[in-house]
mmCIF file of C-alpha atoms and ligand atoms in Angstrom:
data_model
loop_
_atom_site.group_PDB
_atom_site.id
_atom_site.type_symbol
_atom_site.label_atom_id
_atom_site.label_comp_id
_atom_site.label_asym_id
_atom_site.label_seq_id
_atom_site.Cartn_x
_atom_site.Cartn_y
_atom_site.Cartn_z
ATOM 1 C CA MET A 20 -13.988 44.727 29.418
ATOM 2 C CA LYS A 21 -16.270 43.688 26.226
ATOM 3 C CA LEU A 22 -12.826 43.877 24.447
ATOM 4 C CA LYS A 23 -11.394 41.761 27.020
ATOM 5 C CA MET A 24 -14.505 39.109 26.612
ATOM 6 C CA MET A 25 -13.254 38.922 22.552
ATOM 7 C CA LYS A 26 -10.141 38.586 22.955
ATOM 8 C CA ARG A 27 -10.364 35.179 25.431
ATOM 9 C CA LEU A 28 -13.010 33.764 23.199
ATOM 10 C CA LEU A 29 -10.187 34.757 19.902
ATOM 11 C CA ILE A 30 -7.306 32.926 21.695
ATOM 12 C CA ALA A 31 -9.947 29.862 23.351
ATOM 13 C CA SER A 32 -11.655 29.093 19.772
ATOM 14 C CA PHE A 33 -7.935 29.609 18.410
ATOM 15 C CA LEU A 34 -7.018 26.916 20.879
ATOM 16 C CA ILE A 35 -9.559 24.540 20.158
ATOM 17 C CA VAL A 36 -8.418 24.618 16.258
ATOM 18 C CA CYS A 37 -4.516 23.403 17.148
ATOM 19 C CA SER A 38 -5.275 20.885 19.388
ATOM 20 C CA ILE A 39 -7.367 19.743 16.526
ATOM 21 C CA THR A 40 -4.552 20.266 14.205
ATOM 22 C CA VAL A 41 -2.305 18.577 16.493
ATOM 23 C CA GLN A 42 -5.332 15.281 16.909
ATOM 24 C CA ALA A 43 -4.712 14.948 13.350
ATOM 25 C CA GLN A 44 -1.286 14.162 12.411
ATOM 26 C CA LEU A 45 -1.325 10.616 12.290
ATOM 27 C CA LYS A 46 1.798 9.061 12.217
ATOM 28 C CA ALA A 47 3.381 6.931 9.340
ATOM 29 C CA LEU A 48 6.121 4.621 8.658
ATOM 30 C CA ILE A 49 7.156 3.545 5.142
ATOM 31 C CA ILE A 50 9.629 1.018 5.099
ATOM 32 C CA ASP A 51 11.829 0.199 1.531
ATOM 33 C CA GLY A 52 15.132 -0.783 0.547
ATOM 34 C CA GLN A 53 14.765 -4.070 -1.530
ATOM 35 C CA ASN A 54 12.376 -4.163 -3.765
ATOM 36 C CA ASN A 55 12.794 -6.036 -7.706
ATOM 37 C CA HIS A 56 11.321 -2.301 -9.224
ATOM 38 C CA ALA A 57 13.835 0.346 -9.729
ATOM 39 C CA ALA A 58 11.523 2.903 -8.751
ATOM 40 C CA TRP A 59 10.604 2.502 -5.266
ATOM 41 C CA PRO A 60 13.526 5.321 -4.026
ATOM 42 C CA LYS A 61 11.298 7.333 -6.056
ATOM 43 C CA SER A 62 7.568 5.633 -5.234
ATOM 44 C CA THR A 63 8.599 6.075 -0.764
ATOM 45 C CA VAL A 64 9.101 9.412 -1.822
ATOM 46 C CA MET A 65 6.169 9.662 -3.576
ATOM 47 C CA MET A 66 4.084 8.546 -1.352
ATOM 48 C CA LYS A 67 5.703 10.852 1.582
ATOM 49 C CA GLN A 68 4.607 13.553 -0.655
ATOM 50 C CA TYR A 69 0.864 12.275 -0.675
ATOM 51 C CA LEU A 70 0.315 11.449 2.820
ATOM 52 C CA GLU A 71 2.068 14.857 4.290
ATOM 53 C CA LYS A 72 -0.358 16.443 1.348
ATOM 54 C CA SER A 73 -3.271 15.143 2.759
ATOM 55 C CA GLY A 74 -2.708 16.910 6.224
ATOM 56 C CA LEU A 75 -3.546 13.778 7.848
ATOM 57 C CA PHE A 76 -0.201 12.318 8.683
ATOM 58 C CA THR A 77 3.329 12.949 9.469
ATOM 59 C CA VAL A 78 6.065 10.470 8.352
ATOM 60 C CA ASP A 79 9.207 8.219 8.727
ATOM 61 C CA VAL A 80 11.281 6.431 6.240
ATOM 62 C CA GLN A 81 12.884 3.455 7.617
ATOM 63 C CA ARG A 82 15.708 2.177 5.274
ATOM 64 C CA MET A 83 16.702 -1.575 5.033
ATOM 65 C CA LYS A 84 20.151 -0.625 5.263
ATOM 66 C CA TYR A 85 21.689 -3.041 2.246
ATOM 67 C CA THR A 86 19.579 -2.380 -1.030
ATOM 68 C CA THR A 87 18.612 -3.485 -4.167
ATOM 69 C CA ASN A 88 17.819 -1.138 -7.458
ATOM 70 C CA GLY A 89 18.830 2.172 -5.663
ATOM 71 C CA GLU A 90 20.723 3.629 -8.761
ATOM 72 C CA ARG A 91 17.685 4.371 -11.177
ATOM 73 C CA GLU A 92 16.694 6.652 -8.541
ATOM 74 C CA LYS A 93 19.577 6.883 -6.676
ATOM 75 C CA ASP A 94 18.105 11.371 -6.445
ATOM 76 C CA PHE A 95 15.553 10.378 -4.321
ATOM 77 C CA LEU A 96 17.406 8.651 -2.031
ATOM 78 C CA SER A 97 18.486 11.299 0.944
ATOM 79 C CA LEU A 98 15.268 13.036 0.214
ATOM 80 C CA ALA A 99 13.695 10.438 3.103
ATOM 81 C CA ALA A 100 16.064 11.231 4.906
ATOM 82 C CA ALA A 101 16.724 7.605 5.766
ATOM 83 C CA GLY A 102 20.006 7.532 6.606
ATOM 84 C CA GLU A 103 23.134 6.132 4.561
ATOM 85 C CA THR A 104 22.479 2.693 2.496
ATOM 86 C CA GLU A 105 24.643 1.119 0.523
ATOM 87 C CA ASN A 106 23.446 -0.799 -2.766
ATOM 88 C CA PHE A 107 23.910 -3.939 -3.778
ATOM 89 C CA LYS A 108 22.844 -6.794 -6.880
ATOM 90 C CA GLU A 109 21.760 -9.513 -4.550
ATOM 91 C CA ALA A 110 19.555 -8.379 -1.241
ATOM 92 C CA LYS A 111 21.771 -9.332 2.229
ATOM 93 C CA ILE A 112 20.087 -9.429 5.349
ATOM 94 C CA ASP A 113 19.764 -6.492 7.490
ATOM 95 C CA PRO A 114 20.484 -8.301 10.629
ATOM 96 C CA ASP A 115 20.127 -5.206 12.452
ATOM 97 C CA PHE A 116 16.740 -3.179 11.086
ATOM 98 C CA ALA A 117 14.061 -2.849 13.827
ATOM 99 C CA PRO A 118 11.706 -0.396 13.044
ATOM 100 C CA ALA A 119 9.400 0.465 16.214
ATOM 101 C CA PHE A 120 6.081 -0.752 15.011
ATOM 102 C CA LYS A 121 4.228 0.701 17.592
ATOM 103 C CA LYS A 122 5.197 4.544 17.665
ATOM 104 C CA TYR A 123 3.129 3.923 13.976
ATOM 105 C CA ASP A 124 -0.758 4.013 13.491
ATOM 106 C CA VAL A 125 0.702 2.892 9.839
ATOM 107 C CA VAL A 126 3.147 0.987 8.875
ATOM 108 C CA ILE A 127 3.443 0.747 5.086
ATOM 109 C CA SER A 128 5.551 -2.059 3.228
ATOM 110 C CA ASN A 129 6.720 -0.551 -0.079
ATOM 111 C CA LEU A 130 9.586 -3.350 -0.424
ATOM 112 C CA GLY A 131 8.899 -6.133 -3.501
ATOM 113 C CA TRP A 132 10.802 -8.931 -4.351
ATOM 114 C CA GLY A 133 13.683 -10.770 -3.089
ATOM 115 C CA ALA A 134 13.516 -8.595 0.247
ATOM 116 C CA ALA A 135 15.612 -10.602 2.197
ATOM 117 C CA GLU A 136 14.231 -12.314 5.579
ATOM 118 C CA TRP A 137 13.850 -9.769 8.867
ATOM 119 C CA PRO A 138 15.584 -10.929 11.987
ATOM 120 C CA GLN A 139 12.896 -13.033 13.413
ATOM 121 C CA LYS A 140 12.590 -10.333 16.459
ATOM 122 C CA THR A 141 11.332 -8.025 13.558
ATOM 123 C CA GLN A 142 9.205 -10.460 12.211
ATOM 124 C CA LYS A 143 7.822 -10.756 15.526
ATOM 125 C CA ALA A 144 7.071 -7.159 16.669
ATOM 126 C CA LEU A 145 5.081 -7.104 13.536
ATOM 127 C CA GLU A 146 3.277 -9.543 14.760
ATOM 128 C CA LYS A 147 2.686 -8.431 17.911
ATOM 129 C CA TYR A 148 2.352 -4.326 16.381
ATOM 130 C CA LEU A 149 -0.956 -5.417 13.870
ATOM 131 C CA LYS A 150 -2.400 -8.207 16.614
ATOM 132 C CA LYS A 151 -2.843 -5.497 19.032
ATOM 133 C CA GLY A 152 -4.745 -3.136 16.437
ATOM 134 C CA GLY A 153 -1.730 -1.391 14.413
ATOM 135 C CA GLY A 154 -1.977 -1.059 10.385
ATOM 136 C CA PHE A 155 -0.264 -2.128 7.892
ATOM 137 C CA VAL A 156 -0.530 -1.242 3.967
ATOM 138 C CA THR A 157 1.319 -3.515 0.961
ATOM 139 C CA VAL A 158 2.097 -1.532 -2.038
ATOM 140 C CA HIS A 159 2.362 -3.501 -5.578
ATOM 141 C CA ALA A 160 5.619 -5.802 -5.188
ATOM 142 C CA ALA A 161 5.760 -6.047 -0.996
ATOM 143 C CA ASP A 162 2.833 -8.734 -1.521
ATOM 144 C CA ASN A 163 6.542 -10.698 -3.108
ATOM 145 C CA SER A 164 8.143 -10.611 -0.136
ATOM 146 C CA PHE A 165 8.896 -13.384 2.420
ATOM 147 C CA PRO A 166 7.308 -15.980 0.942
ATOM 148 C CA GLU A 167 8.437 -18.133 3.636
ATOM 149 C CA TRP A 168 6.381 -16.024 6.517
ATOM 150 C CA GLU A 169 3.939 -17.608 7.395
ATOM 151 C CA GLU A 170 1.895 -14.822 9.521
ATOM 152 C CA TYR A 171 3.367 -12.808 6.999
ATOM 153 C CA ASN A 172 0.700 -14.550 4.179
ATOM 154 C CA LYS A 173 -1.797 -13.908 6.211
ATOM 155 C CA MET A 174 -1.470 -10.198 6.964
ATOM 156 C CA ILE A 175 -1.382 -9.888 3.631
ATOM 157 C CA GLY A 176 -4.423 -12.633 2.815
ATOM 158 C CA ILE A 177 -3.122 -13.675 -0.869
ATOM 159 C CA GLY A 178 0.794 -12.928 -2.683
ATOM 160 C CA GLY A 179 2.294 -14.064 -5.401
ATOM 161 C CA TRP A 180 5.547 -15.731 -6.735
ATOM 162 C CA GLY A 181 8.532 -16.566 -4.640
ATOM 163 C CA GLY A 182 7.799 -20.076 -5.014
ATOM 164 C CA ARG A 183 4.213 -19.654 -3.510
ATOM 165 C CA THR A 184 1.634 -22.384 -4.512
ATOM 166 C CA GLU A 185 -1.774 -24.269 -3.842
ATOM 167 C CA LYS A 186 0.511 -24.913 -1.157
ATOM 168 C CA ASP A 187 -0.550 -21.491 0.317
ATOM 169 C CA GLY A 188 -3.493 -21.282 -0.078
ATOM 170 C CA PRO A 189 -6.788 -20.623 -2.764
ATOM 171 C CA TYR A 190 -6.048 -18.345 -6.326
ATOM 172 C CA VAL A 191 -8.766 -15.904 -5.416
ATOM 173 C CA TYR A 192 -11.207 -13.956 -7.753
ATOM 174 C CA TYR A 193 -14.009 -13.109 -9.243
ATOM 175 C CA SER A 194 -15.308 -14.609 -12.714
ATOM 176 C CA ASN A 195 -16.891 -13.159 -15.368
ATOM 177 C CA ASP A 196 -20.373 -13.276 -14.525
ATOM 178 C CA ASN A 197 -18.872 -11.832 -10.986
ATOM 179 C CA LYS A 198 -18.932 -15.197 -8.701
ATOM 180 C CA LEU A 199 -16.226 -15.173 -6.091
ATOM 181 C CA VAL A 200 -14.151 -17.921 -6.484
ATOM 182 C CA ARG A 201 -11.615 -19.727 -4.354
ATOM 183 C CA ASP A 202 -9.544 -21.676 -6.310
ATOM 184 C CA ASP A 203 -8.201 -24.632 -4.252
ATOM 185 C CA SER A 204 -6.583 -26.344 -7.687
ATOM 186 C CA PRO A 205 -2.851 -26.571 -8.277
ATOM 187 C CA GLY A 206 -0.458 -23.688 -9.750
ATOM 188 C CA SER A 207 1.760 -21.473 -9.730
ATOM 189 C CA ALA A 208 1.050 -17.778 -7.843
ATOM 190 C CA GLY A 209 1.359 -14.679 -9.861
ATOM 191 C CA SER A 210 1.315 -13.512 -13.094
ATOM 192 C CA HIS A 211 0.828 -10.367 -15.155
ATOM 193 C CA GLY A 212 0.439 -9.119 -18.760
ATOM 194 C CA PRO A 213 2.241 -6.296 -20.059
ATOM 195 C CA GLN A 214 1.688 -2.601 -18.238
ATOM 196 C CA ASN A 215 -1.651 -0.401 -19.786
ATOM 197 C CA GLU A 216 -4.821 0.795 -18.579
ATOM 198 C CA ILE A 217 -6.238 -1.510 -16.426
ATOM 199 C CA PRO A 218 -10.606 -1.090 -15.914
ATOM 200 C CA ILE A 219 -11.395 -1.716 -12.269
ATOM 201 C CA THR A 220 -14.543 -2.550 -11.209
ATOM 202 C CA ILE A 221 -15.676 -2.266 -7.170
ATOM 203 C CA ARG A 222 -16.983 -5.192 -5.378
ATOM 204 C CA VAL A 223 -18.476 -3.635 -1.872
ATOM 205 C CA ASN A 224 -19.025 -0.222 -2.203
ATOM 206 C CA ASP A 225 -20.374 0.963 1.407
ATOM 207 C CA HIS A 226 -16.752 -0.232 2.956
ATOM 208 C CA PRO A 227 -15.477 3.725 3.807
ATOM 209 C CA ILE A 228 -12.259 3.546 1.410
ATOM 210 C CA THR A 229 -14.504 2.152 -1.540
ATOM 211 C CA LYS A 230 -17.918 4.695 -0.817
ATOM 212 C CA GLY A 231 -18.428 6.942 -3.590
ATOM 213 C CA MET A 232 -15.802 5.583 -5.583
ATOM 214 C CA PRO A 233 -17.800 5.112 -9.383
ATOM 215 C CA SER A 234 -18.378 1.989 -9.605
ATOM 216 C CA ASN A 235 -16.006 1.062 -13.019
ATOM 217 C CA TRP A 236 -12.793 3.388 -13.192
ATOM 218 C CA ILE A 237 -9.680 2.542 -15.574
ATOM 219 C CA ALA A 238 -6.518 3.073 -13.013
ATOM 220 C CA SER A 239 -3.725 4.624 -15.207
ATOM 221 C CA LYS A 240 -0.659 2.879 -16.721
ATOM 222 C CA ASP A 241 0.177 -0.199 -14.309
ATOM 223 C CA GLU A 242 0.580 -3.974 -13.642
ATOM 224 C CA CYS A 243 -2.762 -6.722 -13.552
ATOM 225 C CA TYR A 244 -1.405 -8.547 -10.902
ATOM 226 C CA ALA A 245 -3.288 -12.448 -11.429
ATOM 227 C CA LYS A 246 -3.014 -15.970 -9.509
ATOM 228 C CA LEU A 247 -2.829 -14.233 -6.394
ATOM 229 C CA ARG A 248 -2.828 -17.338 -3.360
ATOM 230 C CA GLY A 249 -2.950 -17.629 -0.010
ATOM 231 C CA PRO A 250 -4.874 -18.201 3.167
ATOM 232 C CA ALA A 251 -7.148 -15.253 2.074
ATOM 233 C CA GLU A 252 -8.939 -15.442 5.666
ATOM 234 C CA ASN A 253 -10.678 -13.182 7.193
ATOM 235 C CA MET A 254 -9.899 -11.133 3.677
ATOM 236 C CA THR A 255 -12.966 -8.830 1.583
ATOM 237 C CA ILE A 256 -11.825 -8.361 -1.985
ATOM 238 C CA LEU A 257 -13.325 -4.070 -2.762
ATOM 239 C CA ALA A 258 -12.240 -3.660 -6.310
ATOM 240 C CA THR A 259 -11.229 -5.851 -8.635
ATOM 241 C CA GLY A 260 -8.790 -5.738 -12.164
ATOM 242 C CA LYS A 261 -9.733 -7.148 -15.644
ATOM 243 C CA ASP A 262 -6.282 -7.308 -18.146
ATOM 244 C CA ILE A 263 -7.640 -6.223 -21.618
ATOM 245 C CA SER A 264 -4.403 -6.603 -23.342
ATOM 246 C CA ASP A 265 -3.743 -9.347 -25.560
ATOM 247 C CA LYS A 266 -1.610 -11.165 -23.492
ATOM 248 C CA ALA A 267 -3.595 -11.097 -20.585
ATOM 249 C CA PRO A 268 -2.818 -13.860 -18.099
ATOM 250 C CA THR A 269 -6.268 -14.727 -17.371
ATOM 251 C CA ASP A 270 -9.775 -13.981 -18.723
ATOM 252 C CA ARG A 271 -10.869 -13.522 -14.825
ATOM 253 C CA HIS A 272 -11.045 -10.293 -12.340
ATOM 254 C CA GLU A 273 -8.113 -10.061 -10.192
ATOM 255 C CA PRO A 274 -8.329 -8.718 -6.465
ATOM 256 C CA MET A 275 -6.885 -5.095 -6.748
ATOM 257 C CA LEU A 276 -7.992 -3.209 -4.092
ATOM 258 C CA ILE A 277 -8.249 -5.830 -0.637
ATOM 259 C CA VAL A 278 -8.765 -5.241 2.792
ATOM 260 C CA ILE A 279 -7.255 -7.885 6.115
ATOM 261 C CA ASP A 280 -8.453 -8.320 9.725
ATOM 262 C CA TYR A 281 -5.793 -9.241 11.292
ATOM 263 C CA GLY A 282 -6.008 -9.820 14.533
ATOM 264 C CA LYS A 283 -7.088 -6.495 15.946
ATOM 265 C CA GLY A 284 -4.773 -5.675 13.290
ATOM 266 C CA ARG A 285 -6.682 -3.799 9.843
ATOM 267 C CA VAL A 286 -4.565 -4.455 6.303
ATOM 268 C CA PHE A 287 -4.748 -3.050 3.133
ATOM 269 C CA HIS A 288 -3.849 -4.656 -0.078
ATOM 270 C CA SER A 289 -3.478 -2.833 -3.805
ATOM 271 C CA THR A 290 -1.263 -3.800 -6.044
ATOM 272 C CA LEU A 291 -2.017 -1.144 -7.704
ATOM 273 C CA GLY A 292 1.955 0.742 -8.010
ATOM 274 C CA HIS A 293 4.123 -0.617 -10.440
ATOM 275 C CA ASP A 294 5.961 2.536 -11.627
ATOM 276 C CA ASP A 295 6.793 6.111 -10.870
ATOM 277 C CA TYR A 296 3.136 7.361 -13.858
ATOM 278 C CA SER A 297 1.255 4.021 -11.595
ATOM 279 C CA VAL A 298 2.094 6.359 -8.859
ATOM 280 C CA GLU A 299 1.048 9.117 -10.421
ATOM 281 C CA GLY A 300 -2.690 7.579 -11.095
ATOM 282 C CA VAL A 301 -5.197 9.771 -9.066
ATOM 283 C CA GLY A 302 -6.846 6.072 -8.625
ATOM 284 C CA PHE A 303 -3.826 4.932 -7.168
ATOM 285 C CA ILE A 304 -3.202 7.875 -4.942
ATOM 286 C CA VAL A 305 -7.105 7.764 -3.688
ATOM 287 C CA SER A 306 -7.690 4.526 -3.196
ATOM 288 C CA PHE A 307 -3.499 4.437 -1.005
ATOM 289 C CA LEU A 308 -4.705 7.856 0.944
ATOM 290 C CA ARG A 309 -7.830 6.429 1.734
ATOM 291 C CA GLY A 310 -6.641 2.695 2.877
ATOM 292 C CA ALA A 311 -3.575 3.867 4.670
ATOM 293 C CA GLU A 312 -6.141 6.438 6.710
ATOM 294 C CA TRP A 313 -8.484 3.614 7.740
ATOM 295 C CA ALA A 314 -5.713 1.123 8.292
ATOM 296 C CA ALA A 315 -4.721 3.761 10.102
ATOM 297 C CA THR A 316 -8.114 4.440 12.482
ATOM 298 C CA GLY A 317 -11.005 2.464 10.879
ATOM 299 C CA LYS A 318 -12.395 5.989 9.047
ATOM 300 C CA VAL A 319 -12.176 7.185 6.172
ATOM 301 C CA THR A 320 -12.202 11.266 5.966
ATOM 302 C CA VAL A 321 -10.324 11.521 2.753
ATOM 303 C CA PRO A 322 -12.859 12.800 -0.476
ATOM 304 C CA ILE A 323 -13.066 11.239 -3.128
ATOM 305 C CA PRO A 324 -11.799 14.094 -5.857
ATOM 306 C CA LYS A 325 -13.223 16.015 -9.341
ATOM 307 C CA ASP A 326 -9.976 15.074 -10.938
ATOM 308 C CA PHE A 327 -10.973 10.461 -9.670
ATOM 309 C CA PRO A 328 -11.360 8.118 -12.850
ATOM 310 C CA THR A 329 -13.938 7.474 -14.548
ATOM 311 C CA ALA A 330 -15.487 4.448 -16.043
ATOM 312 C CA ASN A 331 -14.302 5.440 -19.846
ATOM 313 C CA LYS A 332 -10.656 7.631 -18.613
ATOM 314 C CA ALA A 333 -8.008 7.336 -16.295
ATOM 315 C CA THR A 334 -6.673 9.841 -14.882
ATOM 316 C CA SER A 335 -2.904 11.617 -13.255
ATOM 317 C CA ARG A 336 -0.728 13.666 -11.835
ATOM 318 C CA LYS A 337 2.054 15.133 -13.100
ATOM 319 C CA PHE A 338 4.561 14.345 -9.723
ATOM 320 C CA GLU A 339 5.989 17.954 -8.272
ATOM 321 C CA LEU A 340 8.757 17.485 -5.942
ATOM 322 C CA LYS A 341 7.752 19.664 -3.089
HETATM 323 ZN ZN1 LIG B 412 5.289 -4.673 -11.668
#
């Protein structure tokens, strides 16, 4: 009798553990295919592996059928299980690009500058998905995409290049005396100096994404985007970066980790992630995972690891394909 009870207890606890594990599986979708950055087929696989390894996410990749800059990392194309694609010099509209956004807890864009416009019904589907409470993450050059799409600019808060100017909204930054500035004066949007390690300053330390991070840390070699402009509505800058190279386009602290409320949806915007070595940075990995979890659920359980960068030292993890 005693043995029977124990067996039952064991089975019951096994079932509880199983249900917790199943509940923990958030569904993420990475969208990619058209980017001015040749790293994209690899960085998609890297981000997919990071998300899966966290134990929190299952990941699908939906790729625009007509890709650009797919050659350098062509060996990674098939690893995303995103189907056959054709590579072109110029971005071509994929009239059938229609991800089922609402199946996912978070949608992550690894698109870039020059991505072709989406069919209108796909644009509307992303708007509706987010307004109803979905999650969206924009990585590095994804904030260059779709300059003419008004709602997209609201989702990402600020963006660069593609003809963005003061007509799209203020240039938002932190001054050297730590004041948040919204500059409406005329000017183009988007700039960066040479790639470098980037000193990061946390501006909001009680947000789930940044909570527990050191208030200053060094991001691995990357581009420090500057002069980003946009509607900047319902937007909070969590962290800024300072370009310390001798060719820095500004002497200001530029937004690097940002959150935006769009309807009931949550958007995490990271300007980090220029190349594969940038995406190997522990600062990138951890902020990306925490940002993706927050965009999906509004909460963060991903811990700050022991190898997180410090105020004096960037850290990175060499990528190993699993
Ligand atoms: Zn870049």
